Amino acid sequence: MVETTENSSNRKHQHLALTNSSQTSELMVDERFNYEPMLSNFSFFKNFKASKFLGKEMRAPIWISSMTGGTGDARYINENLATVASEFGLGMGLGSCRQLLTDQTYFEDFNLRPRLTDALPFYANLGIAQVEQLLKNNDIAAIEKLVTSLSADGVIVHINPLQEWFQPEGDIIEQAPIDTVKKLLELTQIPVIIKEVGQGLGPKSLESLMCLPLAAIEFAAFGGTNFALMEKQRNSSDLSTHEELSFVGHTALEMVEISNEIIDRLGDKVLCKNFIISGGIRSYLDGYYLISLSKGNAVFGMASPFLNSANEGIDKLRKFTAEMIRGLEVASRYLSVKE
Amino acid sequence: MVETTENSSNRKHQHLALTNSSQTSELMVDERFNYEPMLSNFSFFKNFKASKFLGKEMRAPIWISSMTGGTGDARYINENLATVASEFGLGMGLGSCRQLLTDQTYFEDFNLRPRLTDALPFYANLGIAQVEQLLKNNDIAAIEKLVTSLSADGVIVHINPLQEWFQPEGDIIEQAPIDTVKKLLELTQIPVIIKEVGQGLGPKSLESLMCLPLAAIEFAAFGGTNFALMEKQRNSSDLSTHEELSFVGHTALEMVEISNEIIDRLGDKVLCKNFIISGGIRSYLDGYYLISLSKGNAVFGMASPFLNSANEGIDKLRKFTAEMIRGLEVASRYLSVKE
Amino acid sequence: MVETTENSSNRKHQHLALTNSSQTSELMVDERFNYEPMLSNFSFFKNFKASKFLGKEMRAPIWISSMTGGTGDARYINENLATVASEFGLGMGLGSCRQLLTDQTYFEDFNLRPRLTDALPFYANLGIAQVEQLLKNNDIAAIEKLVTSLSADGVIVHINPLQEWFQPEGDIIEQAPIDTVKKLLELTQIPVIIKEVGQGLGPKSLESLMCLPLAAIEFAAFGGTNFALMEKQRNSSDLSTHEELSFVGHTALEMVEISNEIIDRLGDKVLCKNFIISGGIRSYLDGYYLISLSKGNAVFGMASPFLNSANEGIDKLRKFTAEMIRGLEVASRYLSVKE
Amino acid sequence: MVETTENSSNRKHQHLALTNSSQTSELMVDERFNYEPMLSNFSFFKNFKASKFLGKEMRAPIWISSMTGGTGDARYINENLATVASEFGLGMGLGSCRQLLTDQTYFEDFNLRPRLTDALPFYANLGIAQVEQLLKNNDIAAIEKLVTSLSADGVIVHINPLQEWFQPEGDIIEQAPIDTVKKLLELTQIPVIIKEVGQGLGPKSLESLMCLPLAAIEFAAFGGTNFALMEKQRNSSDLSTHEELSFVGHTALEMVEISNEIIDRLGDKVLCKNFIISGGIRSYLDGYYLISLSKGNAVFGMASPFLNSANEGIDKLRKFTAEMIRGLEVASRYLSVKE
């Protein structure tokens, strides 16, 4: 780019004024990465490689979680999310579809396949208590019908014992969830993703899941939206005694390290190493760091940043997503994870 | 539970509004536990195992310390504590009964056995200086009479040299407390519990006690109500020179680690590994953590949370205790201590 | 010096009043140095050794970076900096001279050799994107003409991919910078210094540079003025998504440790171990520490402290520089780096 | 002590009110000590052992530094300090006696031997620059005359290169102080104590001193009154450039560890292991900790707490000193240093 002297002069004047407000401390440095400015150019702006995930071609390693249906906002937000997922080639999971088992009033809130197109992963979502109940009633057909009606690729089953326990109207979980999941996998060919809801999964739970033929495991680790904390807030009875219980769990970084250890230790016994790393991921650098560190086949997911942008309209959401992918491209060229 | 779509919709709307106020940081995660949501169900709600402690069946591993008598509030608070201990099956220790040695005016403040019933542990309490004095006077009968009159199972002897030292009217401790305790054990069959009063016990003190045939050792570790600090505040003479002395001591965690090391090292020489782990325990998760970590036979005690709830009335206290036990049940199913 | 009793009395009275405002905490101690007051005298005040650097005799191991030209202030500030560099025997590098490639309007802003004299190092400065462009156009002569017209000893090439990327009008970097630098070194005999612009250089980048016959490497490490942060502030489009990217990089201390490791490992393969250690150096003690620690031949550079002093006039700048050198002399006698 | 029920009731009511303001956090615990309440009694209140130090019997291991003379306050404060040192059996060192070399106007400010009595250590004080000057002038007699006129046991030589350097009217130190000290020891039989003035002494300086036949070494470590900081404040010329230089030095704890290592390594080559541990000692627990940790023969000194109390009058000072010794007695019975 040719630059006039005047432009340069203006820019430098700004530089002078901004210097003192642009001081950092060495304590602020991000210690996760090596920055290598000598070794790469900008050519990546044209051909960013696609991520093969869940049998489809994603154009960036990013997973979007949408809301459950049933409020005025939900359809609007979900449609925005699906539009952007389609434009940028991202995977997408629905919020809980439980209501669709009995009532189609809000079906359109969940009906995102038309916007998303068949090229990208799209999953329905049910809680472990509902799955347990349906299996108890020999009603596996209800799950398959849900997936088919949404043209989804499969179903996410979310594991939320603390959430159920905190909710005044929470469901009883009668079976250990791992037994319910095993039974589900025996009874259906539908691809299944297991996710927690904000506390993550400990080493034994994670290992038990990685040895099953799941489509993927979503971390939903500790550090993002805390469902236990949320239920506690809206619960009319006083639950301050349980303050500390909201803080148990495992961070996304800890779960990456645990899953890497399991992969190293169990080798071929691991049947699922597709991971959607989510929970507490605040920026694309967090996501880039964790998927780089993982020995599995990993994409990363963010919930509240997407929801907040989606709530501000499609343009804001599009801008947010575009900048994030642009940032990922820079990161992939100039930053490598420290060993 | 069957849920209507409308309920679900209302709940989800709340979800949206609460999401942004329910963010956590990964730095807030509780690093003491593994959380294993896949491996347990909710069936524990029916049959929580009883804790055998001090020869009786407690229905939860919780110990309540009551107040000494003599103020208008004491009887009210102590009765509430005993009522709840009885309803939930907890053990209980009295505050200092020193006044009962000479004066029965406030006897009813201490007379909690009728409410507590015989099924649960209930202990009287005297300071080491009084015990020393009584033994010096060959008046062991006074101690036995105290225990008998209260229908107590035994006596707690509290060890409080710093407290006595800080008090303007404090007593002189003429013998090393360990010698007084040995002499007491020789002279009586009454079960004896030794407790500190807020600073805990160092390794040599703890070892000397664990080698005696005590009923139990209560930690009263550093981190909760600080008796030294309290005396310093109410002491009219200026004690700011002694500011730092209030902070010596041992935390409950350190004492668990010390006692585990003693158990490993001394084996059969250890005659007492019944522990009431107290001092700085703020929640049932703290208690659950420490009793899980201990190699002894341990329950945990909390003082000021019980006192504050008891002061707000029986309903508040009942609710507080019920929630705590409910939380312990969840913890025992889903949380294991990290190694 | 003979001191009257009256003076001593006055001074002591001040001592009394100041004692309480001169308390420190042991936590404030600088743990980098051993202080050895027994072993040195004050004789160094007369003959401080010169630093041989870049083939010239500097009288103190300090490097000054000046501003680019084109604003009213630039000439004034640059002249002050050159005057002081000359008086105290320091080396000096220009800010970006890009505009001089096409326009001589502000030539005098850069024309500091007359003030600086030939005895001291003086370097021109271009960005990697301009150098790449000039090499692509086979216009190496433009660089040589720039250096000659300024009577500079050589040229600094600054490497700034993140800065270009953040700037709305930023240039594309088409080649990996290391390839451009190699080509430049093949085509010209002009001494070349490579510097980053506030994020520093990772281990691979640093190693690739140390194996080239460069005149020097300037760290421009993370911790001082952050160009990425600056561009982000003045960039009209919203770049908050890239907040975290401003914090990647390497501190000066980390870069000293990396370069020491490279020197130890590669031995004779290292062709350049002249370092200008800069980026986040707040005081002469920081500089003294890092050049003492470096196994290379190192001076240290500071940008914003010099700019701020220069902006307050030549007297302030002279005082600042004199005190800094006086402090370095004390440090060199009484302080040694802890191992 | 017999206690009425009414007193007990009043006290308990206070207890209730104070409980919530007497909570501590386990993070506040003092990790330096084991607290052993079982193993000691209170009998130490009668016979606290004397400390043999510098050939005299101190009744507590505490050293007081007094002020230099020449202001109205100095005599008053110094007399109070000497009175209390005498009453409690402490050692004492004067502030700089430099003025007495040429002028006796304020002689009485320093003339503390009459109050102190011969039973306790009492030392004069000169700076290294004055000693150097006197030796250069072959005037060792001036030092001996100073000591004799004050009936002092010997002389403290303070080493203060940074202080001299910061002072506008500071003296030049022409010889390495260690050489001046060696020459002094050759020329006189007067006992010599070497002390720093607030930055402490590095390992080489400390080792060089410990191998000389000194009476004692006073640490004057980093963490208390900072003479460099004080001079910087009162210095009319702007010394903000030297901000960081005020923070170099060694803490008392670090110096104890260094001196222990030297004792272990050099064995019989160590000719002086009498230490006055001072600098940053805020309380008797700090002092108790450091003298317990030292492998030398150590007492501890505090400056500003004594000066501040002395300034408030003899009663305040007496109370402060009595409480400190009472605290030391408790500490010596119930607290042992953790290994």
XYZ file of N, CA and C in Angstrom, chain A residues 197-316:
360
model
N -23.028 -29.970 31.600
C -23.715 -28.678 31.460
C -23.040 -27.536 32.219
N -21.732 -27.644 32.429
C -21.047 -26.510 33.036
C -20.105 -26.852 34.185
N -20.055 -28.141 34.549
C -19.098 -28.550 35.589
C -18.014 -29.436 34.995
N -18.211 -29.888 33.753
C -17.248 -30.806 33.166
C -17.357 -32.212 33.709
N -16.389 -33.043 33.355
C -16.434 -34.466 33.675
C -15.113 -34.893 34.301
N -15.173 -35.599 35.407
C -13.972 -36.098 36.070
C -13.323 -37.232 35.288
N -12.135 -37.669 35.724
C -11.351 -38.641 34.956
C -12.069 -39.977 34.746
N -12.777 -40.471 35.745
C -13.455 -41.760 35.563
C -14.637 -41.632 34.621
N -15.374 -40.543 34.743
C -16.509 -40.325 33.841
C -16.016 -40.172 32.407
N -14.948 -39.414 32.238
C -14.421 -39.172 30.902
C -13.914 -40.474 30.287
N -13.206 -41.249 31.079
C -12.686 -42.519 30.562
C -13.816 -43.465 30.182
N -14.857 -43.519 31.013
C -15.976 -44.418 30.704
C -16.641 -44.023 29.386
N -16.688 -42.723 29.107
C -17.303 -42.257 27.859
C -16.398 -42.492 26.654
N -15.099 -42.258 26.828
C -14.182 -42.401 25.688
C -14.055 -43.848 25.224
N -14.493 -44.792 26.077
C -14.457 -46.192 25.673
C -15.761 -46.648 25.027
N -16.667 -45.723 24.787
C -17.924 -46.053 24.098
C -17.898 -45.491 22.678
N -18.660 -46.119 21.751
C -18.670 -45.643 20.355
C -19.565 -44.418 20.177
N -19.192 -43.332 20.857
C -19.946 -42.086 20.745
C -19.514 -41.302 19.518
N -20.383 -40.425 19.053
C -19.997 -39.525 17.964
C -18.998 -38.489 18.472
N -19.235 -37.960 19.668
C -18.333 -36.972 20.257
C -18.664 -36.793 21.727
N -17.730 -36.150 22.434
C -17.958 -35.742 23.825
C -17.782 -34.232 23.899
N -18.820 -33.544 24.397
C -18.671 -32.102 24.596
C -18.331 -31.856 26.055
N -17.282 -31.073 26.291
C -16.783 -30.915 27.659
C -17.766 -30.121 28.540
N -18.227 -28.982 28.054
C -19.052 -28.088 28.899
C -18.415 -27.959 30.275
N -17.149 -27.605 30.263
C -16.326 -27.607 31.466
C -16.674 -26.446 32.385
N -16.077 -26.483 33.548
C -16.241 -25.417 34.523
C -15.541 -24.149 34.041
N -16.205 -23.015 34.189
C -15.557 -21.749 33.851
C -16.411 -20.844 32.981
N -17.506 -21.370 32.491
C -18.387 -20.536 31.675
C -19.701 -20.315 32.411
N -20.801 -20.430 31.672
C -22.096 -20.348 32.314
C -22.227 -21.514 33.273
N -22.569 -21.220 34.500
C -22.641 -22.243 35.524
C -24.104 -22.545 35.816
N -24.590 -23.694 35.300
C -26.004 -24.023 35.441
C -26.389 -24.193 36.909
N -25.468 -24.753 37.699
C -25.763 -24.920 39.118
C -25.973 -23.557 39.765
N -25.085 -22.632 39.422
C -25.184 -21.276 39.960
C -26.485 -20.605 39.513
N -26.868 -20.854 38.268
C -28.074 -20.266 37.695
C -29.318 -20.786 38.409
N -29.364 -22.099 38.583
C -30.513 -22.683 39.269
C -30.582 -22.170 40.701
N -29.438 -22.025 41.309
C -29.401 -21.561 42.676
C -29.993 -20.152 42.785
N -29.683 -19.305 41.775
C -30.202 -17.943 41.785
C -31.712 -17.897 41.641
N -32.239 -18.685 40.732
C -33.668 -18.609 40.484
C -34.495 -19.486 41.435
N -33.821 -20.280 42.231
C -34.520 -21.150 43.150
C -35.059 -20.319 44.310
N -36.379 -20.341 44.478
C -36.971 -19.475 45.500
C -36.539 -19.872 46.913
N -36.336 -21.159 47.170
C -35.882 -21.545 48.510
C -34.413 -21.159 48.660
N -34.029 -20.876 49.882
C -32.690 -20.383 50.153
C -31.657 -21.504 50.014
N -30.754 -21.361 49.047
C -29.767 -22.410 48.833
C -28.356 -21.932 49.128
N -28.237 -20.876 49.938
C -26.903 -20.333 50.182
C -25.989 -21.361 50.849
N -26.589 -22.328 51.539
C -25.787 -23.401 52.130
C -24.980 -24.142 51.066
N -25.475 -24.113 49.834
C -24.842 -24.879 48.766
C -23.926 -24.033 47.901
N -23.643 -22.840 48.354
C -22.749 -21.941 47.622
C -21.537 -22.677 47.042
N -20.852 -23.402 47.886
C -19.586 -24.016 47.461
C -19.771 -25.091 46.402
N -20.952 -25.725 46.401
C -21.164 -26.826 45.463
C -21.111 -26.334 44.010
N -21.392 -25.058 43.816
C -21.356 -24.500 42.464
C -19.957 -24.483 41.872
N -18.962 -24.633 42.722
C -17.603 -24.466 42.228
C -16.838 -25.763 42.047
N -17.522 -26.890 42.211
C -16.855 -28.150 41.896
C -16.863 -28.341 40.389
N -15.962 -29.130 39.900
C -15.919 -29.403 38.477
C -14.509 -29.419 37.944
N -14.424 -29.407 36.629
C -13.133 -29.525 35.951
C -13.082 -28.502 34.827
N -11.977 -27.789 34.728
C -11.846 -26.797 33.667
C -11.548 -27.474 32.341
N -11.752 -26.743 31.268
C -11.485 -27.278 29.932
C -10.027 -27.703 29.805
N -9.119 -26.902 30.347
C -7.700 -27.261 30.272
C -7.434 -28.572 31.007
N -8.014 -28.695 32.205
C -7.815 -29.947 32.954
C -8.388 -31.131 32.171
N -9.545 -30.930 31.546
C -10.147 -32.036 30.796
C -9.329 -32.408 29.565
N -8.718 -31.426 28.923
C -7.829 -31.745 27.797
C -6.667 -32.599 28.301
N -6.113 -32.207 29.432
C -4.973 -32.960 29.970
C -5.390 -34.369 30.385
N -6.563 -34.491 31.007
C -7.055 -35.818 31.390
C -7.288 -36.675 30.151
N -7.930 -36.095 29.136
C -8.239 -36.893 27.938
C -6.963 -37.267 27.193
N -5.965 -36.390 27.198
C -4.686 -36.755 26.575
C -4.040 -37.936 27.299
N -4.126 -37.903 28.616
C -3.545 -38.992 29.409
C -4.274 -40.300 29.107
N -5.598 -40.238 28.967
C -6.383 -41.443 28.667
C -6.017 -41.987 27.286
N -5.884 -41.099 26.315
C -5.495 -41.522 24.962
C -4.131 -42.205 24.990
N -3.179 -41.617 25.712
C -1.846 -42.219 25.807
C -1.886 -43.585 26.483
N -2.698 -43.700 27.502
C -2.707 -44.907 28.318
C -3.503 -46.035 27.680
N -4.655 -45.700 27.090
C -5.556 -46.758 26.612
C -5.397 -47.095 25.133
N -4.800 -46.212 24.365
C -4.558 -46.512 22.948
C -5.818 -46.900 22.207
N -5.803 -48.093 21.609
C -6.907 -48.526 20.747
C -8.215 -48.743 21.492
N -8.138 -48.847 22.810
C -9.381 -49.031 23.558
C -10.248 -47.774 23.528
N -9.631 -46.668 23.158
C -10.405 -45.433 23.057
C -11.218 -45.463 21.769
N -12.538 -45.429 21.920
C -13.417 -45.501 20.745
C -13.913 -44.111 20.342
N -13.792 -43.146 21.221
C -14.239 -41.794 20.872
C -13.201 -40.766 21.293
N -12.568 -40.122 20.323
C -11.725 -38.974 20.663
C -12.098 -37.738 19.853
N -13.350 -37.691 19.478
C -13.890 -36.436 18.941
C -14.366 -35.579 20.106
N -13.784 -34.390 20.240
C -14.144 -33.539 21.371
C -14.661 -32.174 20.917
N -15.749 -31.757 21.536
C -16.157 -30.354 21.429
C -15.737 -29.708 22.746
N -14.641 -28.951 22.689
C -14.086 -28.368 23.913
C -14.831 -27.077 24.208
N -15.594 -27.090 25.278
C -16.375 -25.901 25.614
C -16.399 -25.713 27.127
N -16.853 -24.540 27.541
C -16.914 -24.225 28.974
C -15.791 -23.282 29.372
N -16.095 -22.020 29.471
C -15.090 -21.064 29.912
C -14.162 -20.575 28.828
N -14.480 -20.868 27.576
C -13.658 -20.372 26.475
C -14.128 -18.960 26.142
N -13.260 -17.971 26.412
C -13.656 -16.570 26.294
C -13.274 -15.974 24.950
N -12.339 -16.585 24.266
C -11.849 -15.986 23.022
C -11.323 -17.076 22.109
N -11.097 -16.699 20.857
C -10.566 -17.686 19.915
C -9.174 -18.138 20.319
N -8.424 -17.309 21.083
C -7.102 -17.752 21.520
C -7.213 -18.884 22.539
N -8.195 -18.777 23.437
C -8.456 -19.887 24.358
C -8.777 -21.155 23.559
N -9.670 -21.025 22.589
C -10.065 -22.172 21.785
C -8.892 -22.734 20.998
N -8.129 -21.829 20.383
C -6.963 -22.253 19.594
C -5.968 -22.994 20.472
N -5.773 -22.476 21.684
C -4.841 -23.106 22.611
C -5.271 -24.528 22.943
N -6.538 -24.697 23.265
C -7.002 -25.996 23.752
C -7.083 -27.035 22.634
N -7.534 -26.630 21.449
C -7.578 -27.633 20.373
C -6.163 -27.979 19.902
N -5.224 -27.029 20.032
C -3.836 -27.353 19.689
C -3.243 -28.344 20.681
N -3.650 -28.214 21.921
C -3.094 -29.039 22.986
C -3.690 -30.449 22.977
N -4.920 -30.572 22.482
C -5.619 -31.852 22.557
C -5.032 -32.876 21.582
N -4.901 -34.117 22.069
C -4.475 -35.213 21.201
C -5.659 -35.854 20.488
N -6.846 -35.376 20.780
C -8.012 -35.869 20.078
C -8.273 -35.044 18.821
N -9.406 -35.346 18.196
C -9.863 -34.564 17.050
C -10.837 -33.537 17.602
N -10.382 -32.275 17.710
C -11.155 -31.341 18.525
C -11.557 -30.067 17.802
N -12.774 -29.624 18.076
C -13.216 -28.265 17.746
C -13.537 -27.603 19.091
N -13.779 -26.305 19.080
C -14.148 -25.694 20.353
C -15.502 -25.013 20.244
N -16.188 -24.934 21.372
C -17.514 -24.321 21.403
C -17.570 -23.184 22.408
N -18.336 -22.179 22.087
C -18.582 -21.085 23.018
C -20.087 -20.866 23.067
N -20.620 -20.618 24.246
C -22.063 -20.419 24.340
C -22.400 -18.943 24.503
N -22.092 -18.362 25.648
C -22.611 -17.024 25.937
C -22.080 -15.940 24.986
N -20.825 -15.977 24.517
C -20.424 -14.948 23.545
C -21.276 -14.995 22.276
N -21.604 -16.206 21.808
C -22.458 -16.315 20.627
C -23.879 -15.827 20.935
N -24.407 -16.240 22.069
C -25.775 -15.840 22.418
C -25.890 -14.323 22.528
N -24.908 -13.707 23.188
C -24.958 -12.254 23.348
C -24.874 -11.535 22.007
N -23.998 -12.015 21.119
C -23.900 -11.394 19.797
C -25.175 -11.627 18.991
N -25.689 -12.841 19.064
C -26.894 -13.174 18.306
C -28.069 -12.309 18.748
N -28.070 -11.992 20.022
C -29.137 -11.180 20.574
C -29.081 -9.745 20.057
N -27.910 -9.309 19.607
C -27.749 -7.950 19.080
C -28.011 -7.889 17.573
N -28.401 -9.022 16.982
C -28.745 -9.007 15.574
C -27.722 -9.698 14.705
N -28.137 -10.006 13.501
C -27.334 -10.819 12.583
C -26.040 -10.118 12.188
N -26.044 -8.788 12.071
C -24.824 -8.102 11.630
C -23.731 -8.185 12.690
N -24.138 -7.955 13.914
C -23.195 -8.055 15.029
C -22.622 -9.473 15.118
